[in-house]
Amino acid sequence: MTTSISAVNAGSSAAGEVLGKKSSLSNDTKARLEALGITVTDGMTEADAKAKIAAKEAENEAKQGNQQGNSSESEILSEAKSLASSVGISVSSEATVDEILDDIGSELEVMLEDAEGNPSVLTQLSSYLAQLNSLEDRYDSVQTSQASMYSAMNMISTNNKIALGL
């Protein structure tokens, strides 16, 4: 009879461990997982859950960014080259967005100094400056989004390394 009692105790201990693992996640983490539509699995650790949350949030932000009309770096490059040609600047095919935007800004400063007192030219230059500011803001937004994405990916890889004991 002792053997069967030991077996029952072992079974209840194993069940307790499974329940303990399932409930080892904080209530906040469980709520965030459920809100994001991620299924809580047996043995999921807090680090695993947070990695999944970060990945899902990054994915959702990327989807929202695309829906909101965020520009890609290539679109901004194309528009910057177009603005540069409108301003009268020739751009090399290897030029980066930063270089093109800096060149446009420098050229517009020179054009503003030359156009003082000429309202018709100032109106056009004002339009060019507005386009330049818009491009710079959009480019900063793209850079920030990329940095956030890489940061999230780095965190996920670190969590995976920790989870795998590497």
Short mmCIF file of C-alpha atoms in Angstrom, two decimals:
data_model
loop_
_atom_site.label_atom_id
_atom_site.label_comp_id
_atom_site.label_asym_id
_atom_site.label_seq_id
_atom_site.Cartn_x
_atom_site.Cartn_y
_atom_site.Cartn_z
CA MET A 1 0.00 0.00 0.00
CA THR A 2 2.93 2.32 0.57
CA THR A 3 3.83 2.16 -3.11
CA SER A 4 0.45 3.44 -4.20
CA ILE A 5 0.60 6.34 -1.71
CA SER A 6 4.02 7.31 -3.07
CA ALA A 7 2.66 7.16 -6.60
CA VAL A 8 -0.24 9.42 -5.62
CA ASN A 9 2.15 11.86 -3.95
CA ALA A 10 4.41 11.86 -7.01
CA GLY A 11 1.40 12.46 -9.25
CA SER A 12 0.15 15.35 -7.15
CA SER A 13 3.65 16.84 -7.04
CA ALA A 14 3.90 16.70 -10.82
CA ALA A 15 0.46 18.29 -11.15
CA GLY A 16 1.50 20.99 -8.70
CA GLU A 17 4.61 21.72 -10.74
CA VAL A 18 2.58 22.07 -13.94
CA LEU A 19 0.14 24.41 -12.19
CA GLY A 20 3.05 26.31 -10.71
CA LYS A 21 4.63 26.76 -14.12
CA LYS A 22 1.36 27.85 -15.65
CA SER A 23 0.83 30.43 -12.92
CA SER A 24 4.47 31.58 -12.77
CA LEU A 25 3.56 34.40 -15.13
CA SER A 26 2.51 37.63 -13.49
CA ASN A 27 -1.08 38.71 -13.88
CA ASP A 28 0.06 41.73 -15.91
CA THR A 29 1.98 39.50 -18.33
CA LYS A 30 -0.97 37.14 -18.67
CA ALA A 31 -3.28 40.07 -19.41
CA ARG A 32 -0.91 41.47 -22.03
CA LEU A 33 -0.58 38.06 -23.68
CA GLU A 34 -4.35 37.66 -23.85
CA ALA A 35 -4.82 41.22 -25.16
CA LEU A 36 -2.37 40.52 -27.98
CA GLY A 37 -4.01 37.18 -28.78
CA ILE A 38 -1.05 35.07 -27.68
CA THR A 39 -1.90 31.71 -26.12
CA VAL A 40 -0.34 30.98 -22.73
CA THR A 41 1.38 27.59 -22.90
CA ASP A 42 2.52 25.23 -20.16
CA GLY A 43 6.03 25.93 -19.02
CA MET A 44 6.11 29.46 -20.51
CA THR A 45 8.51 31.53 -18.47
CA GLU A 46 8.21 35.25 -17.83
CA ALA A 47 11.16 35.88 -20.20
CA ASP A 48 9.53 33.81 -22.96
CA ALA A 49 6.26 35.66 -22.50
CA LYS A 50 7.92 39.07 -22.60
CA ALA A 51 9.83 38.11 -25.74
CA LYS A 52 6.58 37.05 -27.42
CA ILE A 53 4.90 40.26 -26.29
CA ALA A 54 7.74 42.39 -27.66
CA ALA A 55 7.69 40.55 -30.99
CA LYS A 56 3.92 40.89 -31.33
CA GLU A 57 3.98 44.58 -30.40
CA ALA A 58 6.77 45.25 -32.92
CA GLU A 59 4.76 43.42 -35.57
CA ASN A 60 1.64 45.44 -34.71
CA GLU A 61 3.57 48.71 -34.81
CA ALA A 62 4.99 47.83 -38.21
CA LYS A 63 1.50 47.06 -39.50
CA GLN A 64 0.14 50.32 -38.08
CA GLY A 65 3.06 52.24 -39.55
CA ASN A 66 2.33 50.85 -43.01
CA GLN A 67 -1.35 51.66 -42.65
CA GLN A 68 -0.57 55.22 -41.59
CA GLY A 69 1.44 55.80 -44.74
CA ASN A 70 4.95 55.73 -43.36
CA SER A 71 7.41 56.11 -46.14
CA SER A 72 10.22 53.76 -46.86
CA GLU A 73 13.75 55.01 -47.13
CA SER A 74 13.75 54.40 -50.89
CA GLU A 75 10.60 56.52 -51.35
CA ILE A 76 12.16 59.35 -49.39
CA LEU A 77 15.36 59.01 -51.43
CA SER A 78 13.35 59.27 -54.63
CA GLU A 79 11.48 62.35 -53.41
CA ALA A 80 14.72 63.95 -52.19
CA LYS A 81 16.31 63.46 -55.62
CA SER A 82 13.24 64.98 -57.23
CA LEU A 83 13.38 68.01 -54.92
CA ALA A 84 17.11 68.32 -55.58
CA SER A 85 16.52 68.47 -59.33
CA SER A 86 13.76 71.07 -58.78
CA VAL A 87 16.18 73.19 -56.78
CA GLY A 88 18.85 72.73 -59.45
CA ILE A 89 21.23 70.36 -57.69
CA SER A 90 22.73 67.37 -59.46
CA VAL A 91 22.89 64.28 -57.25
CA SER A 92 25.09 61.24 -57.69
CA SER A 93 23.42 57.86 -57.77
CA GLU A 94 25.40 56.75 -54.68
CA ALA A 95 24.34 59.72 -52.53
CA THR A 96 22.54 58.94 -49.30
CA VAL A 97 19.34 60.61 -48.13
CA ASP A 98 21.26 62.57 -45.49
CA GLU A 99 23.73 63.90 -48.06
CA ILE A 100 20.98 64.93 -50.47
CA LEU A 101 18.94 66.66 -47.77
CA ASP A 102 22.04 68.50 -46.52
CA ASP A 103 22.88 69.62 -50.07
CA ILE A 104 19.33 70.86 -50.64
CA GLY A 105 19.40 72.78 -47.33
CA SER A 106 22.71 74.42 -48.21
CA GLU A 107 21.52 75.37 -51.70
CA LEU A 108 18.27 76.83 -50.33
CA GLU A 109 20.24 78.98 -47.86
CA VAL A 110 22.28 80.39 -50.74
CA MET A 111 19.14 80.95 -52.81
CA LEU A 112 17.45 82.73 -49.88
CA GLU A 113 20.38 85.13 -49.50
CA ASP A 114 20.29 85.89 -53.24
CA ALA A 115 16.50 86.32 -53.33
CA GLU A 116 16.07 88.90 -50.56
CA GLY A 117 13.47 91.42 -51.57
CA ASN A 118 12.08 89.36 -54.47
CA PRO A 119 8.65 88.11 -53.32
CA SER A 120 8.02 85.84 -56.30
CA VAL A 121 11.21 83.88 -55.67
CA LEU A 122 10.65 83.81 -51.91
CA THR A 123 7.28 82.11 -52.42
CA GLN A 124 8.92 79.31 -54.42
CA LEU A 125 11.76 78.99 -51.90
CA SER A 126 9.21 78.77 -49.09
CA SER A 127 7.60 75.85 -50.90
CA TYR A 128 10.97 74.14 -51.29
CA LEU A 129 11.73 74.63 -47.57
CA ALA A 130 8.38 73.12 -46.61
CA GLN A 131 9.09 70.08 -48.80
CA LEU A 132 12.59 69.77 -47.31
CA ASN A 133 11.25 69.93 -43.73
CA SER A 134 8.63 67.30 -44.56
CA LEU A 135 11.25 64.98 -46.05
CA GLU A 136 13.54 65.44 -43.05
CA ASP A 137 10.72 64.68 -40.60
CA ARG A 138 9.64 61.58 -42.50
CA TYR A 139 13.24 60.36 -42.78
CA ASP A 140 13.74 60.82 -39.03
CA SER A 141 10.56 58.82 -38.45
CA VAL A 142 11.83 55.98 -40.67
CA GLN A 143 15.18 55.96 -38.86
CA THR A 144 13.45 55.86 -35.47
CA SER A 145 11.19 53.01 -36.57
CA GLN A 146 14.15 51.02 -37.84
CA ALA A 147 16.06 51.58 -34.60
CA SER A 148 13.05 50.42 -32.58
CA MET A 149 12.66 47.33 -34.71
CA TYR A 150 16.34 46.40 -34.38
CA SER A 151 16.18 46.99 -30.64
CA ALA A 152 13.17 44.68 -30.31
CA MET A 153 14.89 42.02 -32.42
CA ASN A 154 18.02 42.31 -30.28
CA MET A 155 15.97 41.90 -27.10
CA ILE A 156 14.24 38.83 -28.52
CA SER A 157 17.56 37.26 -29.47
CA THR A 158 18.95 37.93 -26.00
CA ASN A 159 15.87 36.38 -24.40
CA ASN A 160 16.20 33.35 -26.67
CA LYS A 161 19.86 32.96 -25.72
CA ILE A 162 18.96 33.13 -22.04
CA ALA A 163 16.11 30.67 -22.46
CA LEU A 164 18.37 28.23 -24.30
CA GLY A 165 21.25 28.71 -21.87
CA LEU A 166 23.66 29.98 -24.49
#
